[in-house]
GROMACS .gro file of C-alpha atoms in nm:
model
  269
    1UNK     CA    1   1.166  -5.761  -6.983
    2UNK     CA    2   1.448  -5.794  -6.760
    3UNK     CA    3   1.547  -5.421  -6.731
    4UNK     CA    4   1.190  -5.341  -6.651
    5UNK     CA    5   1.163  -5.613  -6.372
    6UNK     CA    6   1.484  -5.489  -6.244
    7UNK     CA    7   1.333  -5.115  -6.241
    8UNK     CA    8   1.051  -5.225  -6.073
    9UNK     CA    9   1.229  -5.426  -5.792
   10UNK     CA   10   1.437  -5.117  -5.726
   11UNK     CA   11   1.123  -4.916  -5.674
   12UNK     CA   12   0.983  -5.148  -5.431
   13UNK     CA   13   1.297  -5.158  -5.233
   14UNK     CA   14   1.297  -4.784  -5.208
   15UNK     CA   15   0.937  -4.765  -5.095
   16UNK     CA   16   0.988  -5.041  -4.856
   17UNK     CA   17   1.304  -4.836  -4.708
   18UNK     CA   18   1.091  -4.527  -4.694
   19UNK     CA   19   0.805  -4.703  -4.489
   20UNK     CA   20   1.035  -4.863  -4.277
   21UNK     CA   21   1.215  -4.526  -4.177
   22UNK     CA   22   0.862  -4.352  -4.121
   23UNK     CA   23   0.764  -4.613  -3.888
   24UNK     CA   24   1.068  -4.636  -3.669
   25UNK     CA   25   1.075  -4.541  -3.290
   26UNK     CA   26   1.334  -4.261  -3.348
   27UNK     CA   27   1.115  -4.093  -3.611
   28UNK     CA   28   0.805  -4.128  -3.406
   29UNK     CA   29   0.989  -3.965  -3.118
   30UNK     CA   30   1.118  -3.658  -3.329
   31UNK     CA   31   0.764  -3.629  -3.467
   32UNK     CA   32   0.581  -3.636  -3.120
   33UNK     CA   33   0.842  -3.373  -2.998
   34UNK     CA   34   0.772  -3.149  -3.274
   35UNK     CA   35   0.385  -3.181  -3.210
   36UNK     CA   36   0.426  -3.128  -2.831
   37UNK     CA   37   0.646  -2.815  -2.896
   38UNK     CA   38   0.366  -2.583  -2.923
   39UNK     CA   39   0.192  -2.724  -2.623
   40UNK     CA   40   0.500  -2.692  -2.417
   41UNK     CA   41   0.535  -2.344  -2.517
   42UNK     CA   42   0.168  -2.261  -2.430
   43UNK     CA   43   0.232  -2.400  -2.057
   44UNK     CA   44   0.518  -2.156  -1.990
   45UNK     CA   45   0.423  -1.944  -1.730
   46UNK     CA   46   0.360  -1.560  -1.789
   47UNK     CA   47   0.636  -1.316  -1.683
   48UNK     CA   48   0.578  -1.252  -1.317
   49UNK     CA   49   0.375  -0.917  -1.231
   50UNK     CA   50   0.605  -0.625  -1.123
   51UNK     CA   51   0.628  -0.563  -0.749
   52UNK     CA   52   0.372  -0.288  -0.628
   53UNK     CA   53   0.504   0.039  -0.586
   54UNK     CA   54   0.591   0.121  -0.221
   55UNK     CA   55   0.676   0.432   0.007
   56UNK     CA   56   0.927   0.385   0.281
   57UNK     CA   57   0.858   0.589   0.600
   58UNK     CA   58   1.194   0.597   0.788
   59UNK     CA   59   1.287   0.472   1.119
   60UNK     CA   60   1.302   0.742   1.369
   61UNK     CA   61   0.967   0.923   1.237
   62UNK     CA   62   0.765   1.048   1.531
   63UNK     CA   63   0.372   1.017   1.512
   64UNK     CA   64   0.170   1.225   1.760
   65UNK     CA   65  -0.126   0.996   1.917
   66UNK     CA   66  -0.399   1.042   2.157
   67UNK     CA   67  -0.509   0.768   2.416
   68UNK     CA   68  -0.878   0.645   2.369
   69UNK     CA   69  -0.889   0.497   2.707
   70UNK     CA   70  -0.710   0.536   3.044
   71UNK     CA   71  -0.402   0.299   3.148
   72UNK     CA   72  -0.264   0.265   3.502
   73UNK     CA   73   0.004   0.060   3.678
   74UNK     CA   74  -0.242   0.006   3.936
   75UNK     CA   75  -0.444  -0.238   3.730
   76UNK     CA   76  -0.269  -0.287   3.409
   77UNK     CA   77  -0.150  -0.636   3.327
   78UNK     CA   78   0.128  -0.744   3.071
   79UNK     CA   79  -0.045  -0.839   2.735
   80UNK     CA   80  -0.324  -0.569   2.774
   81UNK     CA   81  -0.431  -0.392   2.466
   82UNK     CA   82  -0.399  -0.015   2.416
   83UNK     CA   83  -0.581   0.184   2.154
   84UNK     CA   84  -0.477   0.528   2.030
   85UNK     CA   85  -0.542   0.746   1.730
   86UNK     CA   86  -0.325   0.978   1.541
   87UNK     CA   87  -0.379   1.346   1.561
   88UNK     CA   88  -0.150   1.512   1.311
   89UNK     CA   89  -0.060   1.402   0.964
   90UNK     CA   90   0.300   1.278   0.861
   91UNK     CA   91   0.402   1.422   0.546
   92UNK     CA   92   0.684   1.289   0.318
   93UNK     CA   93   0.781   1.419  -0.019
   94UNK     CA   94   0.474   1.644  -0.013
   95UNK     CA   95   0.246   1.359   0.036
   96UNK     CA   96   0.058   1.259   0.346
   97UNK     CA   97   0.143   0.915   0.434
   98UNK     CA   98  -0.001   0.878   0.773
   99UNK     CA   99  -0.316   1.063   0.790
  100UNK     CA  100  -0.484   1.193   1.104
  101UNK     CA  101  -0.759   0.959   1.237
  102UNK     CA  102  -0.528   0.647   1.178
  103UNK     CA  103  -0.592   0.387   1.445
  104UNK     CA  104  -0.295   0.257   1.639
  105UNK     CA  105  -0.284  -0.058   1.858
  106UNK     CA  106  -0.041  -0.127   2.126
  107UNK     CA  107   0.023  -0.362   2.417
  108UNK     CA  108   0.158  -0.342   2.761
  109UNK     CA  109   0.491  -0.500   2.776
  110UNK     CA  110   0.590  -0.463   3.156
  111UNK     CA  111   0.438  -0.328   3.455
  112UNK     CA  112   0.616  -0.231   3.778
  113UNK     CA  113   0.418  -0.121   4.072
  114UNK     CA  114   0.576   0.169   4.319
  115UNK     CA  115   0.739   0.058   4.632
  116UNK     CA  116   0.683   0.195   4.997
  117UNK     CA  117   1.040   0.300   5.066
  118UNK     CA  118   1.199   0.311   4.718
  119UNK     CA  119   1.104   0.203   4.380
  120UNK     CA  120   0.909   0.414   4.113
  121UNK     CA  121   0.609   0.272   3.913
  122UNK     CA  122   0.697   0.193   3.557
  123UNK     CA  123   0.503   0.126   3.256
  124UNK     CA  124   0.645  -0.032   2.912
  125UNK     CA  125   0.427  -0.030   2.617
  126UNK     CA  126   0.491  -0.136   2.251
  127UNK     CA  127   0.301  -0.040   1.929
  128UNK     CA  128   0.225  -0.316   1.684
  129UNK     CA  129  -0.046  -0.229   1.435
  130UNK     CA  130  -0.165   0.056   1.224
  131UNK     CA  131  -0.507   0.089   1.066
  132UNK     CA  132  -0.563   0.367   0.821
  133UNK     CA  133  -0.887   0.541   0.768
  134UNK     CA  134  -0.967   0.320   0.436
  135UNK     CA  135  -0.900  -0.009   0.631
  136UNK     CA  136  -0.540  -0.068   0.514
  137UNK     CA  137  -0.377  -0.237   0.807
  138UNK     CA  138   0.002  -0.279   0.868
  139UNK     CA  139   0.222  -0.442   1.133
  140UNK     CA  140   0.506  -0.263   1.262
  141UNK     CA  141   0.737  -0.220   1.574
  142UNK     CA  142   0.686   0.134   1.755
  143UNK     CA  143   0.795   0.266   2.083
  144UNK     CA  144   0.698   0.538   2.304
  145UNK     CA  145   0.915   0.852   2.265
  146UNK     CA  146   0.744   1.122   2.490
  147UNK     CA  147   0.441   1.189   2.684
  148UNK     CA  148   0.369   1.561   2.637
  149UNK     CA  149   0.014   1.515   2.774
  150UNK     CA  150   0.124   1.385   3.126
  151UNK     CA  151   0.229   1.582   3.425
  152UNK     CA  152   0.355   1.348   3.680
  153UNK     CA  153   0.541   1.077   3.466
  154UNK     CA  154   0.806   1.086   3.208
  155UNK     CA  155   0.971   0.839   2.942
  156UNK     CA  156   1.306   0.746   3.095
  157UNK     CA  157   1.476   0.539   2.824
  158UNK     CA  158   1.500   0.460   2.454
  159UNK     CA  159   1.251   0.166   2.490
  160UNK     CA  160   0.968   0.393   2.599
  161UNK     CA  161   0.927   0.310   2.967
  162UNK     CA  162   0.701   0.566   3.143
  163UNK     CA  163   0.820   0.621   3.479
  164UNK     CA  164   0.633   0.801   3.781
  165UNK     CA  165   0.766   1.122   3.943
  166UNK     CA  166   0.966   1.071   4.277
  167UNK     CA  167   0.780   1.046   4.599
  168UNK     CA  168   1.051   1.212   4.801
  169UNK     CA  169   0.919   1.563   4.786
  170UNK     CA  170   0.581   1.463   4.922
  171UNK     CA  171   0.783   1.257   5.188
  172UNK     CA  172   0.974   1.562   5.302
  173UNK     CA  173   0.665   1.767   5.304
  174UNK     CA  174   0.466   1.528   5.512
  175UNK     CA  175   0.726   1.492   5.781
  176UNK     CA  176   0.807   1.878   5.794
  177UNK     CA  177   0.423   1.934   5.827
  178UNK     CA  178   0.398   1.704   6.119
  179UNK     CA  179   0.708   1.833   6.274
  180UNK     CA  180   0.566   2.191   6.282
  181UNK     CA  181   0.242   2.066   6.410
  182UNK     CA  182   0.406   1.880   6.696
  183UNK     CA  183   0.624   2.174   6.779
  184UNK     CA  184   0.326   2.408   6.816
  185UNK     CA  185   0.123   2.167   7.023
  186UNK     CA  186   0.418   2.107   7.255
  187UNK     CA  187   0.512   2.467   7.277
  188UNK     CA  188   0.144   2.559   7.392
  189UNK     CA  189   0.157   2.296   7.668
  190UNK     CA  190   0.497   2.298   7.818
  191UNK     CA  191   0.672   2.607   7.689
  192UNK     CA  192   1.025   2.549   7.532
  193UNK     CA  193   1.094   2.203   7.647
  194UNK     CA  194   0.746   2.089   7.527
  195UNK     CA  195   0.810   2.237   7.194
  196UNK     CA  196   1.133   2.021   7.142
  197UNK     CA  197   0.943   1.703   7.257
  198UNK     CA  198   0.664   1.780   7.026
  199UNK     CA  199   0.892   1.859   6.727
  200UNK     CA  200   1.054   1.503   6.763
  201UNK     CA  201   0.726   1.323   6.821
  202UNK     CA  202   0.578   1.508   6.496
  203UNK     CA  203   0.888   1.440   6.277
  204UNK     CA  204   0.877   1.054   6.369
  205UNK     CA  205   0.506   1.039   6.290
  206UNK     CA  206   0.574   1.204   5.953
  207UNK     CA  207   0.848   0.959   5.864
  208UNK     CA  208   0.601   0.660   5.963
  209UNK     CA  209   0.331   0.813   5.732
  210UNK     CA  210   0.579   0.867   5.466
  211UNK     CA  211   0.709   0.505   5.478
  212UNK     CA  212   0.361   0.348   5.492
  213UNK     CA  213   0.244   0.562   5.178
  214UNK     CA  214   0.332   0.396   4.853
  215UNK     CA  215   0.483   0.593   4.553
  216UNK     CA  216   0.282   0.769   4.275
  217UNK     CA  217   0.124   0.515   4.032
  218UNK     CA  218   0.160   0.587   3.638
  219UNK     CA  219  -0.170   0.677   3.510
  220UNK     CA  220  -0.245   0.813   3.156
  221UNK     CA  221  -0.607   0.950   3.132
  222UNK     CA  222  -0.840   0.917   2.819
  223UNK     CA  223  -0.735   1.183   2.557
  224UNK     CA  224  -0.370   1.218   2.700
  225UNK     CA  225  -0.129   1.294   2.406
  226UNK     CA  226   0.159   1.090   2.359
  227UNK     CA  227   0.436   1.068   2.054
  228UNK     CA  228   0.529   0.738   1.907
  229UNK     CA  229   0.854   0.658   1.717
  230UNK     CA  230   0.909   0.416   1.450
  231UNK     CA  231   1.164   0.162   1.541
  232UNK     CA  232   1.222   0.026   1.190
  233UNK     CA  233   1.138   0.159   0.841
  234UNK     CA  234   0.755   0.123   0.769
  235UNK     CA  235   0.690  -0.007   0.405
  236UNK     CA  236   0.345   0.128   0.251
  237UNK     CA  237   0.197   0.024  -0.079
  238UNK     CA  238   0.089   0.315  -0.272
  239UNK     CA  239  -0.200   0.146  -0.418
  240UNK     CA  240  -0.338   0.072  -0.060
  241UNK     CA  241  -0.276   0.438   0.044
  242UNK     CA  242  -0.460   0.557  -0.270
  243UNK     CA  243  -0.790   0.373  -0.194
  244UNK     CA  244  -1.059   0.598  -0.084
  245UNK     CA  245  -1.154   0.644   0.287
  246UNK     CA  246  -1.435   0.428   0.395
  247UNK     CA  247  -1.675   0.465   0.713
  248UNK     CA  248  -1.522   0.238   0.977
  249UNK     CA  249  -1.745   0.041   1.190
  250UNK     CA  250  -1.780   0.229   1.528
  251UNK     CA  251  -1.659   0.084   1.841
  252UNK     CA  252  -1.829   0.086   2.167
  253UNK     CA  253  -1.704   0.192   2.518
  254UNK     CA  254  -1.524  -0.153   2.563
  255UNK     CA  255  -1.351  -0.094   2.241
  256UNK     CA  256  -1.529  -0.384   2.064
  257UNK     CA  257  -1.672  -0.335   1.706
  258UNK     CA  258  -2.049  -0.253   1.713
  259UNK     CA  259  -2.280  -0.431   1.488
  260UNK     CA  260  -2.388  -0.219   1.185
  261UNK     CA  261  -2.752  -0.094   1.159
  262UNK     CA  262  -2.922  -0.263   0.882
  263UNK     CA  263  -3.175  -0.031   0.709
  264UNK     CA  264  -3.480  -0.226   0.549
  265UNK     CA  265  -3.536  -0.187   0.190
  266UNK     CA  266  -3.811   0.035   0.091
  267UNK     CA  267  -4.164  -0.095   0.041
  268UNK     CA  268  -4.218  -0.098  -0.339
  269UNK     CA  269  -4.584  -0.206  -0.316
   0.00000   0.00000   0.00000
């Protein structure tokens, strides 16, 4: 009987040791870690989506535009908005990246009025926003490169400053015309001596008129063609360019969005 009791005691000791090991904190921590592993794996974020494909229009690209309203140094203020529209497509790698009919918004950055004796009128504008026919909108920096549709003003620097033509030609013509008029009047009244006096008076009168007259204003009429140049590369998303064009809400004469006309549903009764 003693060997049997001894065997029972050994079995009980082994069972007790196994139970202690199963209930120990280290074992419980390992078990909980194993159970939590699948949940932790389930919370791992999915791989980030690939960046959208883009088209880069290089800096220096020129875009022909047309003004939708007149602008003049006579009444323009810094901060005034300009509204234009592209007139010819910009193509890159056999693909139209900027279609005609794209709206472009700009802003008046500086205004200089003409002086009476010297100083020409100047107008500086910057382009800031482009709205494609399908509603895709991008911000960008653009400058004025040329004003082919204007006759009495030109772009004088790389910043795109529009400068009015000089007034000197008109001043000289005014003085010359009044000198001739004075000479004729003086000659008719007092012969040769009177002609000289009349010429002097007429010339002085012409100079006074020229000094009191201001120089030419910079004025661009609605419909004037201008040329914009991109100052930095313009990045466009392919998926946005591929969206179909939609009918844009028309603008009124003050360039505010008009309310769309709502058509009542048909009467089904």
